[in-house]
mmCIF file of C-alpha atoms in Angstrom:
data_model
loop_
_atom_site.group_PDB
_atom_site.id
_atom_site.type_symbol
_atom_site.label_atom_id
_atom_site.label_comp_id
_atom_site.label_asym_id
_atom_site.label_seq_id
_atom_site.Cartn_x
_atom_site.Cartn_y
_atom_site.Cartn_z
ATOM 1 C CA MET A 1 0.008 -0.244 -0.093
ATOM 2 C CA PRO A 2 1.829 3.413 -1.064
ATOM 3 C CA TRP A 3 2.137 5.594 2.032
ATOM 4 C CA ASN A 4 0.875 8.250 0.588
ATOM 5 C CA LEU A 5 1.535 10.812 3.198
ATOM 6 C CA SER A 6 1.089 14.448 3.461
ATOM 7 C CA SER A 7 3.111 17.617 4.066
ATOM 8 C CA ASP A 8 0.084 19.965 5.696
ATOM 9 C CA ARG A 9 -0.391 17.783 9.120
ATOM 10 C CA PRO A 10 2.866 16.298 11.279
ATOM 11 C CA ILE A 11 4.039 12.519 9.649
ATOM 12 C CA PHE A 12 3.939 10.520 12.584
ATOM 13 C CA GLN A 13 0.422 10.148 12.981
ATOM 14 C CA GLN A 14 0.272 9.898 9.830
ATOM 15 C CA ILE A 15 2.177 6.956 9.903
ATOM 16 C CA ILE A 16 0.481 5.724 13.453
ATOM 17 C CA GLU A 17 -2.379 5.433 10.637
ATOM 18 C CA HIS A 18 -1.233 4.085 8.195
ATOM 19 C CA MET A 19 -0.087 1.067 9.780
ATOM 20 C CA GLU A 20 -3.169 0.564 11.767
ATOM 21 C CA LEU A 21 -4.661 0.182 8.720
ATOM 22 C CA GLU A 22 -2.417 -2.415 7.647
ATOM 23 C CA ILE A 23 -2.133 -4.224 10.717
ATOM 24 C CA VAL A 24 -5.837 -4.476 10.939
ATOM 25 C CA GLN A 25 -6.048 -5.715 6.743
ATOM 26 C CA GLY A 26 -3.626 -7.788 7.231
ATOM 27 C CA VAL A 27 -0.750 -6.759 5.352
ATOM 28 C CA TYR A 28 1.606 -7.221 8.511
ATOM 29 C CA GLU A 29 -0.358 -10.231 10.856
ATOM 30 C CA PRO A 30 -0.266 -11.080 13.921
ATOM 31 C CA GLY A 31 3.038 -12.180 15.249
ATOM 32 C CA GLN A 32 4.756 -10.609 12.689
ATOM 33 C CA ARG A 33 8.381 -9.122 12.704
ATOM 34 C CA LEU A 34 8.417 -5.603 11.419
ATOM 35 C CA PRO A 35 11.847 -4.113 8.880
ATOM 36 C CA SER A 36 14.100 -2.033 11.161
ATOM 37 C CA VAL A 37 14.140 1.291 11.315
ATOM 38 C CA ARG A 38 16.286 2.849 8.877
ATOM 39 C CA GLU A 39 14.098 0.231 6.674
ATOM 40 C CA LEU A 40 10.989 1.407 6.848
ATOM 41 C CA ALA A 41 11.701 5.221 6.821
ATOM 42 C CA ALA A 42 13.555 4.190 3.612
ATOM 43 C CA GLN A 43 9.994 2.990 2.607
ATOM 44 C CA ALA A 44 7.932 5.894 3.289
ATOM 45 C CA ALA A 45 10.702 8.273 2.827
ATOM 46 C CA VAL A 46 10.274 10.198 5.896
ATOM 47 C CA ASN A 47 13.043 10.971 8.831
ATOM 48 C CA PRO A 48 14.281 7.591 10.211
ATOM 49 C CA ASN A 49 13.384 9.999 14.001
ATOM 50 C CA THR A 50 10.228 10.240 13.088
ATOM 51 C CA MET A 51 9.339 6.571 12.113
ATOM 52 C CA GLN A 52 11.071 6.114 15.235
ATOM 53 C CA ARG A 53 8.261 7.920 17.300
ATOM 54 C CA ALA A 54 5.993 6.012 15.467
ATOM 55 C CA LEU A 55 7.001 3.265 16.493
ATOM 56 C CA SER A 56 7.196 3.736 20.203
ATOM 57 C CA GLU A 57 3.580 5.258 20.161
ATOM 58 C CA MET A 58 2.576 2.155 18.720
ATOM 59 C CA GLU A 59 4.838 0.203 21.025
ATOM 60 C CA ARG A 60 3.172 2.380 23.596
ATOM 61 C CA MET A 61 -0.137 1.589 22.602
ATOM 62 C CA GLY A 62 0.074 -2.209 22.737
ATOM 63 C CA LEU A 63 0.479 -3.024 19.015
ATOM 64 C CA MET A 64 3.995 -3.389 18.750
ATOM 65 C CA HIS A 65 6.122 -4.843 20.456
ATOM 66 C CA SER A 66 9.793 -4.730 20.848
ATOM 67 C CA GLU A 67 12.597 -7.816 21.772
ATOM 68 C CA ARG A 68 15.099 -6.867 23.063
ATOM 69 C CA THR A 69 18.341 -7.931 20.108
ATOM 70 C CA SER A 70 15.157 -9.752 17.683
ATOM 71 C CA GLY A 71 13.902 -6.395 16.855
ATOM 72 C CA ARG A 72 9.813 -5.346 16.407
ATOM 73 C CA TYR A 73 7.640 -7.487 15.993
ATOM 74 C CA ILE A 74 2.857 -7.429 15.841
ATOM 75 C CA THR A 75 0.905 -7.785 18.418
ATOM 76 C CA GLU A 76 -0.136 -12.042 18.261
ATOM 77 C CA ASP A 77 -3.396 -10.688 20.627
ATOM 78 C CA GLU A 78 -6.194 -10.433 18.034
ATOM 79 C CA SER A 79 -8.832 -8.929 20.019
ATOM 80 C CA MET A 80 -6.426 -5.853 19.883
ATOM 81 C CA ILE A 81 -6.709 -6.088 16.284
ATOM 82 C CA LYS A 82 -9.936 -6.477 16.668
ATOM 83 C CA ALA A 83 -10.495 -4.135 19.131
ATOM 84 C CA LEU A 84 -8.693 -1.964 16.629
ATOM 85 C CA LYS A 85 -10.859 -2.295 13.883
ATOM 86 C CA LYS A 86 -13.783 -1.575 15.779
ATOM 87 C CA GLU A 87 -12.597 1.608 16.944
ATOM 88 C CA LEU A 88 -11.094 2.862 12.966
ATOM 89 C CA ALA A 89 -14.191 1.194 12.001
ATOM 90 C CA GLY A 90 -15.775 3.721 14.321
ATOM 91 C CA GLY A 91 -13.986 6.595 13.147
ATOM 92 C CA GLU A 92 -14.709 6.276 9.685
ATOM 93 C CA ILE A 93 -18.968 6.371 10.828
ATOM 94 C CA SER A 94 -19.180 9.318 13.195
ATOM 95 C CA ARG A 95 -17.678 10.882 10.197
ATOM 96 C CA PHE A 96 -20.355 9.717 7.459
ATOM 97 C CA LEU A 97 -23.281 10.519 9.574
ATOM 98 C CA GLU A 98 -21.197 14.084 10.564
ATOM 99 C CA GLN A 99 -21.656 14.703 6.709
ATOM 100 C CA MET A 100 -24.767 12.942 6.127
ATOM 101 C CA ARG A 101 -26.410 15.392 8.742
ATOM 102 C CA ARG A 102 -24.350 18.463 6.571
ATOM 103 C CA LEU A 103 -26.415 17.380 3.963
ATOM 104 C CA GLY A 104 -29.597 17.177 6.073
ATOM 105 C CA TYR A 105 -30.320 13.254 6.331
ATOM 106 C CA SER A 106 -31.247 12.145 9.942
ATOM 107 C CA GLY A 107 -32.288 9.004 12.194
ATOM 108 C CA GLU A 108 -35.525 5.990 9.925
ATOM 109 C CA GLU A 109 -34.449 8.856 6.264
ATOM 110 C CA LEU A 110 -30.242 8.297 6.830
ATOM 111 C CA LEU A 111 -31.037 3.948 7.679
ATOM 112 C CA THR A 112 -33.077 4.338 3.945
ATOM 113 C CA VAL A 113 -30.653 5.580 2.224
ATOM 114 C CA LEU A 114 -28.524 3.994 3.408
ATOM 115 C CA LYS A 115 -30.317 0.672 2.686
ATOM 116 C CA GLU A 116 -31.031 1.725 -0.572
ATOM 117 C CA GLU A 117 -27.102 1.988 -1.781
ATOM 118 C CA MET A 118 -25.568 -1.114 -0.009
ATOM 119 C CA ARG A 119 -28.340 -3.112 -2.117
ATOM 120 C CA LYS A 120 -27.200 -1.257 -5.898
ATOM 121 C CA GLY A 121 -23.814 -1.780 -4.483
ATOM 122 C CA GLU A 122 -24.397 -5.502 -3.984
ATOM 123 C CA GLY A 123 -26.605 -5.919 -7.366
ATOM 124 C CA LYS A 124 -22.869 -4.278 -9.004
ATOM 125 C CA MET B 1 37.037 13.605 18.795
ATOM 126 C CA MET B 2 34.496 11.733 19.167
ATOM 127 C CA GLU B 3 35.239 11.196 22.874
ATOM 128 C CA GLN B 4 34.469 14.265 23.767
ATOM 129 C CA GLN B 5 31.328 14.208 22.512
ATOM 130 C CA ASN B 6 29.006 13.674 25.382
ATOM 131 C CA ALA B 7 25.119 13.683 24.600
ATOM 132 C CA GLN B 8 24.684 16.947 26.190
ATOM 133 C CA MET B 9 27.314 18.528 23.517
ATOM 134 C CA PRO B 10 25.481 20.167 20.728
ATOM 135 C CA LEU B 11 28.157 18.850 17.766
ATOM 136 C CA ALA B 12 28.883 21.565 16.396
ATOM 137 C CA ASP B 13 27.800 25.205 17.434
ATOM 138 C CA LEU B 14 28.278 28.098 16.726
ATOM 139 C CA ARG B 15 27.904 31.494 18.557
ATOM 140 C CA ASN B 16 27.431 34.783 17.300
ATOM 141 C CA VAL B 17 28.944 34.684 13.737
ATOM 142 C CA SER B 18 29.576 37.027 11.417
ATOM 143 C CA LEU B 19 30.793 37.556 8.226
ATOM 144 C CA ASN B 20 31.261 40.331 5.986
ATOM 145 C CA TYR B 21 32.482 40.295 2.295
ATOM 146 C CA ASP B 22 33.691 43.438 1.462
ATOM 147 C CA GLY B 23 33.655 45.139 4.813
ATOM 148 C CA ARG B 24 30.002 46.840 3.730
ATOM 149 C CA PHE B 25 28.081 43.282 3.132
ATOM 150 C CA LEU B 26 26.935 40.985 5.670
ATOM 151 C CA ALA B 27 25.918 37.658 4.666
ATOM 152 C CA LEU B 28 25.772 36.235 8.129
ATOM 153 C CA SER B 29 24.964 38.419 10.949
ATOM 154 C CA ASP B 30 25.708 37.511 14.617
ATOM 155 C CA LEU B 31 24.167 34.286 14.274
ATOM 156 C CA THR B 32 24.042 31.803 17.087
ATOM 157 C CA LEU B 33 23.078 28.393 16.113
ATOM 158 C CA THR B 34 23.966 24.551 17.680
ATOM 159 C CA LEU B 35 23.239 21.546 15.538
ATOM 160 C CA GLU B 36 22.356 18.635 17.570
ATOM 161 C CA PRO B 37 24.044 14.898 16.667
ATOM 162 C CA GLY B 38 21.248 12.765 15.431
ATOM 163 C CA ARG B 39 19.718 14.972 12.755
ATOM 164 C CA ILE B 40 18.371 16.689 9.807
ATOM 165 C CA TYR B 41 18.374 19.878 9.175
ATOM 166 C CA GLY B 42 17.022 21.531 6.266
ATOM 167 C CA LEU B 43 18.504 24.864 5.702
ATOM 168 C CA LEU B 44 16.235 26.713 4.714
ATOM 169 C CA GLY B 45 16.089 31.302 2.943
ATOM 170 C CA PRO B 46 16.021 32.887 -0.152
ATOM 171 C CA ASN B 47 18.662 33.354 -2.767
ATOM 172 C CA GLY B 48 21.538 35.278 -1.057
ATOM 173 C CA SER B 49 20.635 34.560 2.055
ATOM 174 C CA GLY B 50 23.497 33.111 3.661
ATOM 175 C CA LYS B 51 23.129 29.250 3.204
ATOM 176 C CA THR B 52 26.232 28.751 1.278
ATOM 177 C CA THR B 53 28.201 31.047 3.487
ATOM 178 C CA LEU B 54 27.135 29.451 6.683
ATOM 179 C CA ILE B 55 27.904 25.847 5.380
ATOM 180 C CA LYS B 56 31.306 26.958 3.720
ATOM 181 C CA ILE B 57 32.541 27.824 7.366
ATOM 182 C CA LEU B 58 31.194 24.800 8.641
ATOM 183 C CA ALA B 59 33.603 23.416 5.811
ATOM 184 C CA GLY B 60 36.091 25.211 6.813
ATOM 185 C CA LEU B 61 36.189 26.631 3.731
ATOM 186 C CA LEU B 62 35.960 30.268 4.789
ATOM 187 C CA THR B 63 36.209 31.701 8.244
ATOM 188 C CA GLN B 64 33.649 34.348 9.694
ATOM 189 C CA THR B 65 35.277 38.108 10.658
ATOM 190 C CA ALA B 66 33.480 37.618 13.717
ATOM 191 C CA GLY B 67 32.038 34.624 16.657
ATOM 192 C CA THR B 68 33.040 31.726 17.058
ATOM 193 C CA VAL B 69 32.491 28.412 15.555
ATOM 194 C CA THR B 70 33.356 24.914 16.851
ATOM 195 C CA ILE B 71 32.473 20.807 15.686
ATOM 196 C CA GLY B 72 32.504 18.218 18.033
ATOM 197 C CA GLY B 73 34.931 21.026 20.815
ATOM 198 C CA CYS B 74 37.203 21.861 18.331
ATOM 199 C CA PRO B 75 37.368 25.247 15.818
ATOM 200 C CA VAL B 76 37.405 24.569 12.841
ATOM 201 C CA GLY B 77 40.557 23.800 10.984
ATOM 202 C CA PRO B 78 42.185 20.662 9.535
ATOM 203 C CA GLU B 79 40.839 18.478 12.639
ATOM 204 C CA THR B 80 37.111 19.369 12.224
ATOM 205 C CA LYS B 81 37.493 18.306 8.417
ATOM 206 C CA ALA B 82 38.198 14.731 8.725
ATOM 207 C CA HIS B 83 34.965 14.848 10.673
ATOM 208 C CA VAL B 84 33.387 16.298 8.020
ATOM 209 C CA SER B 85 31.768 15.481 4.480
ATOM 210 C CA TYR B 86 30.424 18.303 2.100
ATOM 211 C CA LEU B 87 29.008 17.974 -1.137
ATOM 212 C CA PRO B 88 29.658 21.917 -2.226
ATOM 213 C CA ASP B 89 26.479 22.878 -4.794
ATOM 214 C CA ARG B 90 28.494 22.861 -7.772
ATOM 215 C CA PRO B 91 30.347 19.694 -9.732
ATOM 216 C CA PHE B 92 33.290 19.312 -7.627
ATOM 217 C CA LEU B 93 35.102 16.541 -9.321
ATOM 218 C CA GLU B 94 37.546 16.062 -12.275
ATOM 219 C CA SER B 95 35.869 15.510 -15.739
ATOM 220 C CA GLY B 96 37.896 13.065 -17.426
ATOM 221 C CA MET B 97 38.113 10.909 -14.161
ATOM 222 C CA THR B 98 36.346 7.264 -14.313
ATOM 223 C CA VAL B 99 34.046 6.892 -11.494
ATOM 224 C CA GLU B 100 36.266 4.259 -10.226
ATOM 225 C CA GLU B 101 39.244 6.766 -10.284
ATOM 226 C CA ALA B 102 36.909 8.748 -7.905
ATOM 227 C CA MET B 103 36.071 7.087 -5.587
ATOM 228 C CA ALA B 104 40.028 6.018 -5.037
ATOM 229 C CA LEU B 105 40.736 9.412 -4.668
ATOM 230 C CA TYR B 106 38.417 9.686 -1.887
ATOM 231 C CA ALA B 107 39.282 6.448 0.106
ATOM 232 C CA ASP B 108 42.837 7.935 -0.110
ATOM 233 C CA PHE B 109 41.970 11.111 0.837
ATOM 234 C CA TYR B 110 39.341 10.274 4.025
ATOM 235 C CA GLN B 111 40.071 8.283 5.934
ATOM 236 C CA ASP B 112 36.829 6.944 7.091
ATOM 237 C CA PHE B 113 35.582 6.176 2.909
ATOM 238 C CA ASP B 114 33.267 2.645 3.396
ATOM 239 C CA MET B 115 34.475 1.533 0.242
ATOM 240 C CA GLN B 116 31.896 -1.521 0.037
ATOM 241 C CA ARG B 117 29.284 1.319 1.088
ATOM 242 C CA ALA B 118 30.305 3.294 -2.093
ATOM 243 C CA GLU B 119 30.371 -0.002 -4.047
ATOM 244 C CA ASP B 120 27.018 -0.600 -2.282
ATOM 245 C CA MET B 121 24.785 2.209 -3.707
ATOM 246 C CA LEU B 122 26.744 2.687 -7.242
ATOM 247 C CA GLU B 123 25.699 -0.910 -8.478
ATOM 248 C CA ARG B 124 22.076 0.384 -7.166
ATOM 249 C CA LEU B 125 22.793 2.616 -9.274
ATOM 250 C CA LYS B 126 23.359 0.256 -12.561
ATOM 251 C CA LEU B 127 26.294 2.324 -13.703
ATOM 252 C CA GLY B 128 29.266 0.461 -14.631
ATOM 253 C CA LYS B 129 32.809 1.953 -12.558
ATOM 254 C CA ARG B 130 35.100 2.774 -16.497
ATOM 255 C CA SER B 131 32.500 5.588 -16.838
ATOM 256 C CA ARG B 132 34.523 9.176 -17.222
ATOM 257 C CA LEU B 133 32.230 11.629 -14.900
ATOM 258 C CA ASN B 134 32.131 13.946 -17.874
ATOM 259 C CA LYS B 135 30.142 11.271 -20.054
ATOM 260 C CA LEU B 136 27.130 11.647 -17.340
ATOM 261 C CA SER B 137 24.108 13.199 -17.337
ATOM 262 C CA LYS B 138 23.870 16.781 -14.675
ATOM 263 C CA GLY B 139 21.551 13.810 -12.618
ATOM 264 C CA THR B 140 23.746 10.716 -12.582
ATOM 265 C CA LEU B 141 26.664 12.450 -12.033
ATOM 266 C CA GLU B 142 24.394 14.675 -8.317
ATOM 267 C CA LYS B 143 24.061 10.645 -7.720
ATOM 268 C CA VAL B 144 26.957 9.467 -8.066
ATOM 269 C CA GLN B 145 29.038 13.066 -6.179
ATOM 270 C CA LEU B 146 26.433 12.280 -3.717
ATOM 271 C CA ILE B 147 27.126 8.249 -3.335
ATOM 272 C CA LEU B 148 30.797 9.331 -2.746
ATOM 273 C CA VAL B 149 30.207 12.213 0.300
ATOM 274 C CA MET B 150 27.190 10.006 1.834
ATOM 275 C CA SER B 151 30.222 6.654 2.106
ATOM 276 C CA ARG B 152 32.306 8.403 4.557
ATOM 277 C CA LYS B 153 31.786 7.661 7.470
ATOM 278 C CA ALA B 154 31.526 11.290 8.497
ATOM 279 C CA ASP B 155 29.652 12.965 12.603
ATOM 280 C CA LEU B 156 28.308 16.194 10.210
ATOM 281 C CA TYR B 157 27.753 15.845 6.166
ATOM 282 C CA LEU B 158 26.532 19.483 5.025
ATOM 283 C CA LEU B 159 24.734 19.126 1.197
ATOM 284 C CA ASP B 160 24.581 22.001 -0.860
ATOM 285 C CA GLU B 161 21.428 21.634 -2.648
ATOM 286 C CA PRO B 162 22.180 18.299 -3.158
ATOM 287 C CA ILE B 163 18.381 17.841 -5.213
ATOM 288 C CA ALA B 164 18.191 20.977 -7.369
ATOM 289 C CA GLY B 165 18.562 20.393 -11.552
ATOM 290 C CA VAL B 166 17.500 16.327 -10.832
ATOM 291 C CA ASP B 167 14.746 14.498 -11.780
ATOM 292 C CA PRO B 168 11.535 14.005 -9.317
ATOM 293 C CA ALA B 169 12.800 9.954 -10.243
ATOM 294 C CA ALA B 170 16.749 11.056 -9.153
ATOM 295 C CA ARG B 171 14.769 13.588 -6.835
ATOM 296 C CA ASP B 172 13.920 9.821 -4.956
ATOM 297 C CA TYR B 173 16.839 8.291 -5.448
ATOM 298 C CA ILE B 174 19.205 10.781 -3.876
ATOM 299 C CA LEU B 175 16.711 11.616 -0.142
ATOM 300 C CA GLU B 176 16.650 7.391 0.233
ATOM 301 C CA THR B 177 19.605 7.206 0.017
ATOM 302 C CA ILE B 178 21.140 9.928 2.990
ATOM 303 C CA ILE B 179 18.146 8.037 4.765
ATOM 304 C CA SER B 180 19.307 4.790 4.416
ATOM 305 C CA ASN B 181 23.057 5.595 4.527
ATOM 306 C CA TYR B 182 23.372 8.112 7.350
ATOM 307 C CA ASP B 183 24.805 6.906 10.406
ATOM 308 C CA PRO B 184 21.847 7.763 13.163
ATOM 309 C CA LYS B 185 24.687 9.423 15.329
ATOM 310 C CA ALA B 186 25.074 11.696 12.874
ATOM 311 C CA THR B 187 24.378 15.205 11.949
ATOM 312 C CA ILE B 188 23.089 15.833 8.508
ATOM 313 C CA LEU B 189 22.622 19.792 7.598
ATOM 314 C CA ILE B 190 21.048 19.934 3.964
ATOM 315 C CA SER B 191 20.403 23.295 2.500
ATOM 316 C CA THR B 192 17.950 23.408 0.150
ATOM 317 C CA HIS B 193 14.841 25.349 -1.943
ATOM 318 C CA LEU B 194 13.259 22.322 -2.971
ATOM 319 C CA ILE B 195 11.231 22.538 0.204
ATOM 320 C CA SER B 196 8.394 20.170 -0.601
ATOM 321 C CA ASP B 197 10.570 17.526 -1.735
ATOM 322 C CA VAL B 198 12.598 17.441 0.974
ATOM 323 C CA GLU B 199 10.734 18.315 4.128
ATOM 324 C CA LYS B 200 10.077 14.265 4.729
ATOM 325 C CA ILE B 201 12.819 14.064 5.872
ATOM 326 C CA LEU B 202 13.504 16.269 7.761
ATOM 327 C CA ASP B 203 13.996 16.869 11.693
ATOM 328 C CA ASP B 204 13.699 20.783 12.255
ATOM 329 C CA VAL B 205 14.437 23.561 9.607
ATOM 330 C CA ILE B 206 16.670 26.343 9.545
ATOM 331 C CA MET B 207 15.086 28.989 7.777
ATOM 332 C CA LEU B 208 17.797 31.897 7.108
ATOM 333 C CA GLN B 209 16.831 35.929 6.002
ATOM 334 C CA TYR B 210 20.047 38.600 5.208
ATOM 335 C CA GLY B 211 22.485 36.770 6.616
ATOM 336 C CA ARG B 212 20.315 36.198 10.587
ATOM 337 C CA LEU B 213 18.871 33.456 12.124
ATOM 338 C CA LEU B 214 14.154 33.730 11.444
ATOM 339 C CA HIS B 215 13.176 30.453 12.876
ATOM 340 C CA LYS B 216 14.575 27.317 13.713
ATOM 341 C CA ALA B 217 12.671 24.822 14.450
ATOM 342 C CA SER B 218 11.377 20.848 14.215
ATOM 343 C CA VAL B 219 9.174 20.135 11.962
ATOM 344 C CA GLU B 220 6.435 18.306 12.571
ATOM 345 C CA ASP B 221 6.066 20.937 15.819
ATOM 346 C CA MET B 222 5.141 23.711 13.208
ATOM 347 C CA ARG B 223 2.856 20.827 11.479
ATOM 348 C CA ALA B 224 0.906 20.853 14.610
ATOM 349 C CA GLU B 225 0.701 24.000 15.718
ATOM 350 C CA ARG B 226 0.179 25.776 11.917
ATOM 351 C CA GLY B 227 -1.840 22.517 10.245
ATOM 352 C CA GLU B 228 0.641 23.709 7.136
ATOM 353 C CA SER B 229 3.333 21.899 4.450
ATOM 354 C CA ILE B 230 6.943 23.935 5.403
ATOM 355 C CA ASP B 231 6.740 25.002 2.008
ATOM 356 C CA ALA B 232 3.593 26.380 2.757
ATOM 357 C CA ILE B 233 4.307 28.599 6.196
ATOM 358 C CA PHE B 234 7.794 29.329 3.679
ATOM 359 C CA ARG B 235 5.752 30.331 0.689
ATOM 360 C CA LYS B 236 4.249 32.863 3.474
ATOM 361 C CA GLU B 237 7.643 34.211 5.264
ATOM 362 C CA PHE B 238 9.468 34.985 2.419
ATOM 363 C CA LYS B 239 6.383 36.489 0.338
ATOM 364 C CA CYS B 240 7.623 39.447 -1.872
#
């Protein structure tokens, strides 16, 4: 997945968002070993200290852990990855609801158009 | 030099540095600045703001007319030059040389030159070592020069406009080379006017104007505070 980082907000936050998505999608599997900070920084074309900061933050969140000699690993705790998935979905849904409110949809009416669009999507 | 260094000590320390070229024009004016180990600095400023002058002072090619400059605790001189790797803003190698000869020259001249590292980087470029420098395209020549400069195990890398005048693919190669080849304890100072291409690899920016220090700040802090890219901030600061 390309990194597509934008320069107008902190890069370390965008790295976290990007890697969270990859963990949820299974690009990185539970327990998988990560490349070195330098390799990841080169891949993303970002400053190595910024990459380090993002990884440390994800360690603090419990999504990764490092072993002193062998490197850094994705968590084996699948319930944590499920919780992360739900949290990311929650964020997307609240953004969606906010947009729909701006368009004037709420309650039953919102559910109706949503179901209608989902049916169309299934037909494709 | 490395023995004297400790975590609290800046790598480079400039105090009240001024330089006037002909007694009137101040290329640098009362500049006080420190560079910490393990950071990548972007040196930004309009043309004539003193970027190249500052780099040449750190490289030992120009001497300030007032103030002090130390690197690793020593005044700039032969001892500091051995720990500073400098990429000038224009071609610096004799053009009739082959790539191989240029590498041998560097290995001869600098004790900290890592031939293996240089060869690995050249291999990625898929460039024959027998090629003559004057037969290379501008972009390829810039890459070769950067490879030589980054193959030294220096404490301070001074890169004056390393990506000017090369195409975007070459820029990516150059930035990747910088990220993947530098020692995490070393310091890099990159001068550029192509801010948007470089800003993601920086820790801090140093903005100069009329030879004075306008800003020194962490790029991530600036993005968080202003919600804008460094490029956008720079354009506003220096709007004509």
